[in-house]
């Protein structure tokens, strides 16, 4: 479902995030993958999610549903080990849990995690502020750009 999102003072049609139904869990996972993300305000989170939504816009709806389902599974799987959902864990246990998922014997879990991790990095560092944090100063003009 598309929605209006103000850009440069003008409304424009933006794709909806695949994580709308699991937004708080997604943000918890993203903040564990990129700890600097805890400093994001609502606008920063919206930008991050919109970058991901735009990247996934041309992908099949089934893939977007699978991503949301995977994020929901990431919230529930820690119950079997820690007795709490992902959101109920402290930062150290969240990190340990995700490290376990990235090295899980099930290929499907590893693929899901690495795909989600890549999307989170793209969303976080695809923002203007995220690029500035890294010091990355690439310019579409290449070497012609003033340094």
mmCIF file of N, CA, C and O in Angstrom, residues 45-128:
data_model
loop_
_atom_site.group_PDB
_atom_site.id
_atom_site.type_symbol
_atom_site.label_atom_id
_atom_site.label_comp_id
_atom_site.label_asym_id
_atom_site.label_seq_id
_atom_site.Cartn_x
_atom_site.Cartn_y
_atom_site.Cartn_z
ATOM 1 N N UNK A 45 14.087 7.512 11.393
ATOM 2 C CA UNK A 45 13.557 6.155 11.205
ATOM 3 C C UNK A 45 12.697 6.090 9.948
ATOM 4 O O UNK A 45 12.754 5.118 9.192
ATOM 5 N N UNK A 46 11.901 7.139 9.726
ATOM 6 C CA UNK A 46 11.049 7.158 8.538
ATOM 7 C C UNK A 46 11.908 7.151 7.278
ATOM 8 O O UNK A 46 11.607 6.421 6.327
ATOM 9 N N UNK A 47 12.993 7.943 7.265
ATOM 10 C CA UNK A 47 13.888 7.951 6.103
ATOM 11 C C UNK A 47 14.499 6.567 5.882
ATOM 12 O O UNK A 47 14.544 6.071 4.754
ATOM 13 N N UNK A 48 14.982 5.960 6.962
ATOM 14 C CA UNK A 48 15.580 4.619 6.874
ATOM 15 C C UNK A 48 14.577 3.625 6.289
ATOM 16 O O UNK A 48 14.884 2.878 5.354
ATOM 17 N N UNK A 49 13.363 3.635 6.804
ATOM 18 C CA UNK A 49 12.343 2.694 6.335
ATOM 19 C C UNK A 49 11.930 2.989 4.899
ATOM 20 O O UNK A 49 11.642 2.067 4.132
ATOM 21 N N UNK A 50 11.897 4.270 4.516
ATOM 22 C CA UNK A 50 11.523 4.614 3.147
ATOM 23 C C UNK A 50 12.604 4.182 2.151
ATOM 24 O O UNK A 50 12.292 3.764 1.039
ATOM 25 N N UNK A 51 13.859 4.286 2.516
ATOM 26 C CA UNK A 51 14.941 3.815 1.640
ATOM 27 C C UNK A 51 14.786 2.320 1.389
ATOM 28 O O UNK A 51 14.889 1.844 0.255
ATOM 29 N N UNK A 52 14.495 1.579 2.437
ATOM 30 C CA UNK A 52 14.286 0.134 2.292
ATOM 31 C C UNK A 52 13.031 -0.145 1.471
ATOM 32 O O UNK A 52 13.037 -0.994 0.576
ATOM 33 N N UNK A 53 11.960 0.596 1.749
ATOM 34 C CA UNK A 53 10.703 0.387 1.007
ATOM 35 C C UNK A 53 10.894 0.648 -0.482
ATOM 36 O O UNK A 53 10.380 -0.104 -1.315
ATOM 37 N N UNK A 54 11.639 1.703 -0.816
ATOM 38 C CA UNK A 54 11.883 1.997 -2.229
ATOM 39 C C UNK A 54 12.704 0.890 -2.890
ATOM 40 O O UNK A 54 12.460 0.523 -4.033
ATOM 41 N N UNK A 55 13.668 0.361 -2.151
ATOM 42 C CA UNK A 55 14.496 -0.715 -2.705
ATOM 43 C C UNK A 55 13.681 -1.982 -2.943
ATOM 44 O O UNK A 55 13.962 -2.745 -3.867
ATOM 45 N N UNK A 56 12.670 -2.202 -2.113
ATOM 46 C CA UNK A 56 11.874 -3.425 -2.216
ATOM 47 C C UNK A 56 10.612 -3.248 -3.043
ATOM 48 O O UNK A 56 9.880 -4.208 -3.276
ATOM 49 N N UNK A 57 10.371 -2.020 -3.500
ATOM 50 C CA UNK A 57 9.129 -1.725 -4.206
ATOM 51 C C UNK A 57 8.928 -2.608 -5.431
ATOM 52 O O UNK A 57 7.819 -3.047 -5.716
ATOM 53 N N UNK A 58 9.990 -2.879 -6.160
ATOM 54 C CA UNK A 58 9.859 -3.671 -7.389
ATOM 55 C C UNK A 58 9.907 -5.177 -7.120
ATOM 56 O O UNK A 58 9.770 -5.975 -8.045
ATOM 57 N N UNK A 59 10.118 -5.561 -5.893
ATOM 58 C CA UNK A 59 10.175 -6.983 -5.538
ATOM 59 C C UNK A 59 8.769 -7.529 -5.354
ATOM 60 O O UNK A 59 7.834 -6.789 -5.046
ATOM 61 N N UNK A 60 8.592 -8.831 -5.505
ATOM 62 C CA UNK A 60 7.262 -9.420 -5.332
ATOM 63 C C UNK A 60 6.713 -9.186 -3.926
ATOM 64 O O UNK A 60 7.464 -9.140 -2.945
ATOM 65 N N UNK A 61 5.399 -9.047 -3.847
ATOM 66 C CA UNK A 61 4.744 -8.820 -2.552
ATOM 67 C C UNK A 61 5.039 -9.973 -1.596
ATOM 68 O O UNK A 61 5.153 -9.764 -0.388
ATOM 69 N N UNK A 62 5.193 -11.176 -2.133
ATOM 70 C CA UNK A 62 5.488 -12.324 -1.285
ATOM 71 C C UNK A 62 6.813 -12.179 -0.567
ATOM 72 O O UNK A 62 6.955 -12.574 0.591
ATOM 73 N N UNK A 63 7.796 -11.586 -1.221
ATOM 74 C CA UNK A 63 9.102 -11.390 -0.586
ATOM 75 C C UNK A 63 8.987 -10.383 0.558
ATOM 76 O O UNK A 63 9.561 -10.577 1.635
ATOM 77 N N UNK A 64 8.207 -9.325 0.332
ATOM 78 C CA UNK A 64 8.022 -8.328 1.408
ATOM 79 C C UNK A 64 7.298 -8.952 2.602
ATOM 80 O O UNK A 64 7.621 -8.682 3.751
ATOM 81 N N UNK A 65 6.332 -9.828 2.325
ATOM 82 C CA UNK A 65 5.635 -10.517 3.421
ATOM 83 C C UNK A 65 6.593 -11.456 4.158
ATOM 84 O O UNK A 65 6.549 -11.570 5.377
ATOM 85 N N UNK A 66 7.478 -12.117 3.421
ATOM 86 C CA UNK A 66 8.451 -13.009 4.056
ATOM 87 C C UNK A 66 9.381 -12.222 4.974
ATOM 88 O O UNK A 66 9.737 -12.703 6.054
ATOM 89 N N UNK A 67 9.777 -11.031 4.547
ATOM 90 C CA UNK A 67 10.638 -10.207 5.402
ATOM 91 C C UNK A 67 9.931 -9.839 6.700
ATOM 92 O O UNK A 67 10.512 -9.925 7.789
ATOM 93 N N UNK A 68 8.677 -9.438 6.589
ATOM 94 C CA UNK A 68 7.908 -9.091 7.794
ATOM 95 C C UNK A 68 7.748 -10.322 8.687
ATOM 96 O O UNK A 68 7.879 -10.236 9.916
ATOM 97 N N UNK A 69 7.507 -11.471 8.083
ATOM 98 C CA UNK A 69 7.374 -12.715 8.849
ATOM 99 C C UNK A 69 8.693 -13.065 9.529
ATOM 100 O O UNK A 69 8.712 -13.495 10.694
ATOM 101 N N UNK A 70 9.803 -12.863 8.831
ATOM 102 C CA UNK A 70 11.117 -13.149 9.416
ATOM 103 C C UNK A 70 11.378 -12.245 10.625
ATOM 104 O O UNK A 70 11.870 -12.689 11.663
ATOM 105 N N UNK A 71 11.027 -10.969 10.500
ATOM 106 C CA UNK A 71 11.213 -10.043 11.631
ATOM 107 C C UNK A 71 10.338 -10.477 12.807
ATOM 108 O O UNK A 71 10.761 -10.456 13.957
ATOM 109 N N UNK A 72 9.120 -10.910 12.510
ATOM 110 C CA UNK A 72 8.235 -11.406 13.581
ATOM 111 C C UNK A 72 8.850 -12.645 14.234
ATOM 112 O O UNK A 72 8.826 -12.787 15.456
ATOM 113 N N UNK A 73 9.440 -13.522 13.431
ATOM 114 C CA UNK A 73 10.095 -14.728 13.970
ATOM 115 C C UNK A 73 11.284 -14.338 14.843
ATOM 116 O O UNK A 73 11.513 -14.958 15.889
ATOM 117 N N UNK A 74 12.037 -13.310 14.417
ATOM 118 C CA UNK A 74 13.164 -12.849 15.242
ATOM 119 C C UNK A 74 12.691 -12.359 16.602
ATOM 120 O O UNK A 74 13.415 -12.452 17.587
ATOM 121 N N UNK A 75 11.488 -11.848 16.668
ATOM 122 C CA UNK A 75 10.962 -11.402 17.958
ATOM 123 C C UNK A 75 10.573 -12.589 18.837
ATOM 124 O O UNK A 75 10.757 -12.541 20.050
ATOM 125 N N UNK A 76 10.069 -13.652 18.226
ATOM 126 C CA UNK A 76 9.546 -14.777 19.016
ATOM 127 C C UNK A 76 10.580 -15.859 19.333
ATOM 128 O O UNK A 76 10.479 -16.526 20.365
ATOM 129 N N UNK A 77 11.566 -16.068 18.473
ATOM 130 C CA UNK A 77 12.533 -17.157 18.690
ATOM 131 C C UNK A 77 13.292 -17.062 20.016
ATOM 132 O O UNK A 77 13.562 -18.101 20.631
ATOM 133 N N UNK A 78 13.648 -15.879 20.510
ATOM 134 C CA UNK A 78 14.367 -15.834 21.801
ATOM 135 C C UNK A 78 13.564 -16.364 22.980
ATOM 136 O O UNK A 78 14.145 -16.690 24.021
ATOM 137 N N UNK A 79 12.248 -16.496 22.830
ATOM 138 C CA UNK A 79 11.431 -17.034 23.925
ATOM 139 C C UNK A 79 11.902 -18.431 24.287
ATOM 140 O O UNK A 79 11.939 -18.801 25.468
ATOM 141 N N UNK A 80 12.326 -19.220 23.293
ATOM 142 C CA UNK A 80 12.755 -20.595 23.563
ATOM 143 C C UNK A 80 14.086 -20.653 24.312
ATOM 144 O O UNK A 80 14.354 -21.601 25.029
ATOM 145 N N UNK A 81 14.902 -19.651 24.165
ATOM 146 C CA UNK A 81 16.217 -19.657 24.828
ATOM 147 C C UNK A 81 16.252 -18.797 26.084
ATOM 148 O O UNK A 81 16.824 -19.170 27.092
ATOM 149 N N UNK A 82 15.638 -17.615 26.006
ATOM 150 C CA UNK A 82 15.743 -16.661 27.107
ATOM 151 C C UNK A 82 14.431 -16.458 27.876
ATOM 152 O O UNK A 82 14.420 -15.775 28.891
ATOM 153 N N UNK A 83 13.329 -16.989 27.342
ATOM 154 C CA UNK A 83 12.043 -16.808 27.997
ATOM 155 C C UNK A 83 11.444 -15.429 27.776
ATOM 156 O O UNK A 83 10.495 -15.058 28.461
ATOM 157 N N UNK A 84 11.990 -14.676 26.861
ATOM 158 C CA UNK A 84 11.500 -13.330 26.548
ATOM 159 C C UNK A 84 11.567 -13.121 25.042
ATOM 160 O O UNK A 84 12.393 -13.726 24.364
ATOM 161 N N UNK A 85 10.718 -12.206 24.562
ATOM 162 C CA UNK A 85 10.798 -11.844 23.150
ATOM 163 C C UNK A 85 12.053 -11.017 22.922
ATOM 164 O O UNK A 85 12.679 -10.539 23.875
ATOM 165 N N UNK A 86 12.389 -10.807 21.653
ATOM 166 C CA UNK A 86 13.581 -10.028 21.317
ATOM 167 C C UNK A 86 13.515 -8.643 21.939
ATOM 168 O O UNK A 86 14.508 -8.143 22.470
ATOM 169 N N UNK A 87 12.340 -8.048 21.869
ATOM 170 C CA UNK A 87 12.191 -6.700 22.424
ATOM 171 C C UNK A 87 12.361 -6.685 23.942
ATOM 172 O O UNK A 87 12.710 -5.652 24.509
ATOM 173 N N UNK A 88 12.145 -7.802 24.601
ATOM 174 C CA UNK A 88 12.269 -7.875 26.052
ATOM 175 C C UNK A 88 13.687 -8.157 26.527
ATOM 176 O O UNK A 88 13.949 -8.158 27.732
ATOM 177 N N UNK A 89 14.596 -8.400 25.587
ATOM 178 C CA UNK A 89 15.985 -8.715 25.953
ATOM 179 C C UNK A 89 16.804 -7.447 26.157
ATOM 180 O O UNK A 89 16.521 -6.415 25.554
ATOM 181 N N UNK A 90 17.854 -7.550 26.984
ATOM 182 C CA UNK A 90 18.793 -6.436 27.095
ATOM 183 C C UNK A 90 19.710 -6.439 25.874
ATOM 184 O O UNK A 90 19.692 -7.372 25.064
ATOM 185 N N UNK A 91 20.512 -5.391 25.733
ATOM 186 C CA UNK A 91 21.342 -5.222 24.531
ATOM 187 C C UNK A 91 22.315 -6.381 24.327
ATOM 188 O O UNK A 91 22.512 -6.848 23.194
ATOM 189 N N UNK A 92 22.918 -6.881 25.406
ATOM 190 C CA UNK A 92 23.896 -7.969 25.284
ATOM 191 C C UNK A 92 23.234 -9.249 24.768
ATOM 192 O O UNK A 92 23.784 -9.944 23.903
ATOM 193 N N UNK A 93 22.052 -9.563 25.287
ATOM 194 C CA UNK A 93 21.357 -10.778 24.834
ATOM 195 C C UNK A 93 20.818 -10.620 23.412
ATOM 196 O O UNK A 93 20.784 -11.569 22.647
ATOM 197 N N UNK A 94 20.374 -9.399 23.070
ATOM 198 C CA UNK A 94 19.944 -9.163 21.681
ATOM 199 C C UNK A 94 21.106 -9.429 20.727
ATOM 200 O O UNK A 94 20.947 -10.098 19.708
ATOM 201 N N UNK A 95 22.252 -8.899 21.069
ATOM 202 C CA UNK A 95 23.435 -9.089 20.226
ATOM 203 C C UNK A 95 23.814 -10.570 20.142
ATOM 204 O O UNK A 95 24.092 -11.083 19.061
ATOM 205 N N UNK A 96 23.813 -11.260 21.279
ATOM 206 C CA UNK A 96 24.159 -12.686 21.295
ATOM 207 C C UNK A 96 23.159 -13.492 20.464
ATOM 208 O O UNK A 96 23.548 -14.405 19.721
ATOM 209 N N UNK A 97 21.891 -13.145 20.581
ATOM 210 C CA UNK A 97 20.870 -13.860 19.812
ATOM 211 C C UNK A 97 21.104 -13.673 18.307
ATOM 212 O O UNK A 97 21.074 -14.636 17.538
ATOM 213 N N UNK A 98 21.332 -12.432 17.871
ATOM 214 C CA UNK A 98 21.536 -12.186 16.443
ATOM 215 C C UNK A 98 22.830 -12.817 15.939
ATOM 216 O O UNK A 98 22.890 -13.276 14.792
ATOM 217 N N UNK A 99 23.860 -12.871 16.785
ATOM 218 C CA UNK A 99 25.088 -13.571 16.384
ATOM 219 C C UNK A 99 24.798 -15.055 16.165
ATOM 220 O O UNK A 99 25.339 -15.672 15.245
ATOM 221 N N UNK A 100 23.941 -15.622 17.019
ATOM 222 C CA UNK A 100 23.547 -17.020 16.852
ATOM 223 C C UNK A 100 22.762 -17.232 15.559
ATOM 224 O O UNK A 100 22.943 -18.241 14.869
ATOM 225 N N UNK A 101 21.904 -16.287 15.214
ATOM 226 C CA UNK A 101 21.122 -16.400 13.980
ATOM 227 C C UNK A 101 22.025 -16.276 12.762
ATOM 228 O O UNK A 101 21.861 -17.005 11.785
ATOM 229 N N UNK A 102 22.988 -15.378 12.804
ATOM 230 C CA UNK A 102 23.858 -15.206 11.626
ATOM 231 C C UNK A 102 24.703 -16.440 11.363
ATOM 232 O O UNK A 102 25.135 -16.666 10.242
ATOM 233 N N UNK A 103 24.956 -17.238 12.395
ATOM 234 C CA UNK A 103 25.739 -18.460 12.239
ATOM 235 C C UNK A 103 24.879 -19.718 12.395
ATOM 236 O O UNK A 103 25.417 -20.807 12.621
ATOM 237 N N UNK A 104 23.576 -19.587 12.291
ATOM 238 C CA UNK A 104 22.664 -20.716 12.507
ATOM 239 C C UNK A 104 22.924 -21.838 11.513
ATOM 240 O O UNK A 104 23.318 -21.584 10.371
ATOM 241 N N UNK A 105 22.731 -23.095 11.941
ATOM 242 C CA UNK A 105 22.930 -24.209 11.012
ATOM 243 C C UNK A 105 21.902 -24.220 9.878
ATOM 244 O O UNK A 105 22.164 -24.797 8.831
ATOM 245 N N UNK A 106 20.751 -23.595 10.086
ATOM 246 C CA UNK A 106 19.734 -23.538 9.030
ATOM 247 C C UNK A 106 20.066 -22.416 8.053
ATOM 248 O O UNK A 106 20.103 -21.244 8.431
ATOM 249 N N UNK A 107 20.276 -22.792 6.799
ATOM 250 C CA UNK A 107 20.619 -21.821 5.763
ATOM 251 C C UNK A 107 19.560 -20.740 5.632
ATOM 252 O O UNK A 107 19.877 -19.561 5.443
ATOM 253 N N UNK A 108 18.310 -21.100 5.773
ATOM 254 C CA UNK A 108 17.217 -20.144 5.629
ATOM 255 C C UNK A 108 17.331 -19.012 6.659
ATOM 256 O O UNK A 108 17.114 -17.840 6.333
ATOM 257 N N UNK A 109 17.681 -19.356 7.891
ATOM 258 C CA UNK A 109 17.857 -18.328 8.934
ATOM 259 C C UNK A 109 19.041 -17.425 8.605
ATOM 260 O O UNK A 109 18.966 -16.209 8.746
ATOM 261 N N UNK A 110 20.153 -18.054 8.195
ATOM 262 C CA UNK A 110 21.336 -17.239 7.846
ATOM 263 C C UNK A 110 21.032 -16.308 6.691
ATOM 264 O O UNK A 110 21.357 -15.121 6.726
ATOM 265 N N UNK A 111 20.394 -16.811 5.650
ATOM 266 C CA UNK A 111 20.054 -15.964 4.499
ATOM 267 C C UNK A 111 19.126 -14.826 4.915
ATOM 268 O O UNK A 111 19.295 -13.692 4.498
ATOM 269 N N UNK A 112 18.129 -15.161 5.700
ATOM 270 C CA UNK A 112 17.186 -14.129 6.142
ATOM 271 C C UNK A 112 17.880 -13.042 6.929
ATOM 272 O O UNK A 112 17.663 -11.847 6.706
ATOM 273 N N UNK A 113 18.770 -13.453 7.844
ATOM 274 C CA UNK A 113 19.460 -12.460 8.660
ATOM 275 C C UNK A 113 20.373 -11.590 7.812
ATOM 276 O O UNK A 113 20.387 -10.369 7.950
ATOM 277 N N UNK A 114 21.160 -12.209 6.926
ATOM 278 C CA UNK A 114 22.109 -11.420 6.125
ATOM 279 C C UNK A 114 21.375 -10.489 5.164
ATOM 280 O O UNK A 114 21.833 -9.376 4.895
ATOM 281 N N UNK A 115 20.227 -10.944 4.655
ATOM 282 C CA UNK A 115 19.440 -10.054 3.801
ATOM 283 C C UNK A 115 18.889 -8.877 4.581
ATOM 284 O O UNK A 115 18.961 -7.724 4.132
ATOM 285 N N UNK A 116 18.352 -9.157 5.768
ATOM 286 C CA UNK A 116 17.815 -8.086 6.602
ATOM 287 C C UNK A 116 18.924 -7.139 7.037
ATOM 288 O O UNK A 116 18.752 -5.910 7.018
ATOM 289 N N UNK A 117 20.062 -7.689 7.396
ATOM 290 C CA UNK A 117 21.212 -6.874 7.813
ATOM 291 C C UNK A 117 21.637 -5.933 6.687
ATOM 292 O O UNK A 117 21.898 -4.753 6.909
ATOM 293 N N UNK A 118 21.676 -6.453 5.474
ATOM 294 C CA UNK A 118 22.047 -5.630 4.321
ATOM 295 C C UNK A 118 21.048 -4.497 4.123
ATOM 296 O O UNK A 118 21.429 -3.345 3.865
ATOM 297 N N UNK A 119 19.758 -4.798 4.253
ATOM 298 C CA UNK A 119 18.733 -3.762 4.106
ATOM 299 C C UNK A 119 18.873 -2.694 5.191
ATOM 300 O O UNK A 119 18.723 -1.497 4.925
ATOM 301 N N UNK A 120 19.166 -3.122 6.406
ATOM 302 C CA UNK A 120 19.324 -2.159 7.510
ATOM 303 C C UNK A 120 20.520 -1.248 7.237
ATOM 304 O O UNK A 120 20.426 -0.028 7.398
ATOM 305 N N UNK A 121 21.643 -1.823 6.819
ATOM 306 C CA UNK A 121 22.817 -0.988 6.485
ATOM 307 C C UNK A 121 22.487 -0.017 5.361
ATOM 308 O O UNK A 121 22.846 1.152 5.420
ATOM 309 N N UNK A 122 21.796 -0.503 4.324
ATOM 310 C CA UNK A 122 21.432 0.361 3.209
ATOM 311 C C UNK A 122 20.539 1.501 3.693
ATOM 312 O O UNK A 122 20.733 2.661 3.336
ATOM 313 N N UNK A 123 19.556 1.177 4.524
ATOM 314 C CA UNK A 123 18.648 2.212 5.017
ATOM 315 C C UNK A 123 19.348 3.209 5.916
ATOM 316 O O UNK A 123 19.119 4.423 5.810
ATOM 317 N N UNK A 124 20.227 2.724 6.798
ATOM 318 C CA UNK A 124 20.892 3.635 7.734
ATOM 319 C C UNK A 124 21.927 4.505 7.019
ATOM 320 O O UNK A 124 21.918 5.726 7.141
ATOM 321 N N UNK A 125 22.821 3.878 6.265
ATOM 322 C CA UNK A 125 23.897 4.635 5.630
ATOM 323 C C UNK A 125 23.468 5.270 4.300
ATOM 324 O O UNK A 125 24.211 6.056 3.731
ATOM 325 N N UNK A 126 22.273 4.968 3.837
ATOM 326 C CA UNK A 126 21.739 5.617 2.649
ATOM 327 C C UNK A 126 21.181 7.002 2.944
ATOM 328 O O UNK A 126 20.929 7.781 2.038
ATOM 329 N N UNK A 127 20.979 7.307 4.205
ATOM 330 C CA UNK A 127 20.515 8.647 4.593
ATOM 331 C C UNK A 127 21.690 9.621 4.511
ATOM 332 O O UNK A 127 22.842 9.233 4.676
ATOM 333 N N UNK A 128 21.389 10.874 4.270
ATOM 334 C CA UNK A 128 22.428 11.902 4.181
ATOM 335 C C UNK A 128 23.278 11.924 5.457
ATOM 336 O O UNK A 128 24.514 11.955 5.402
#
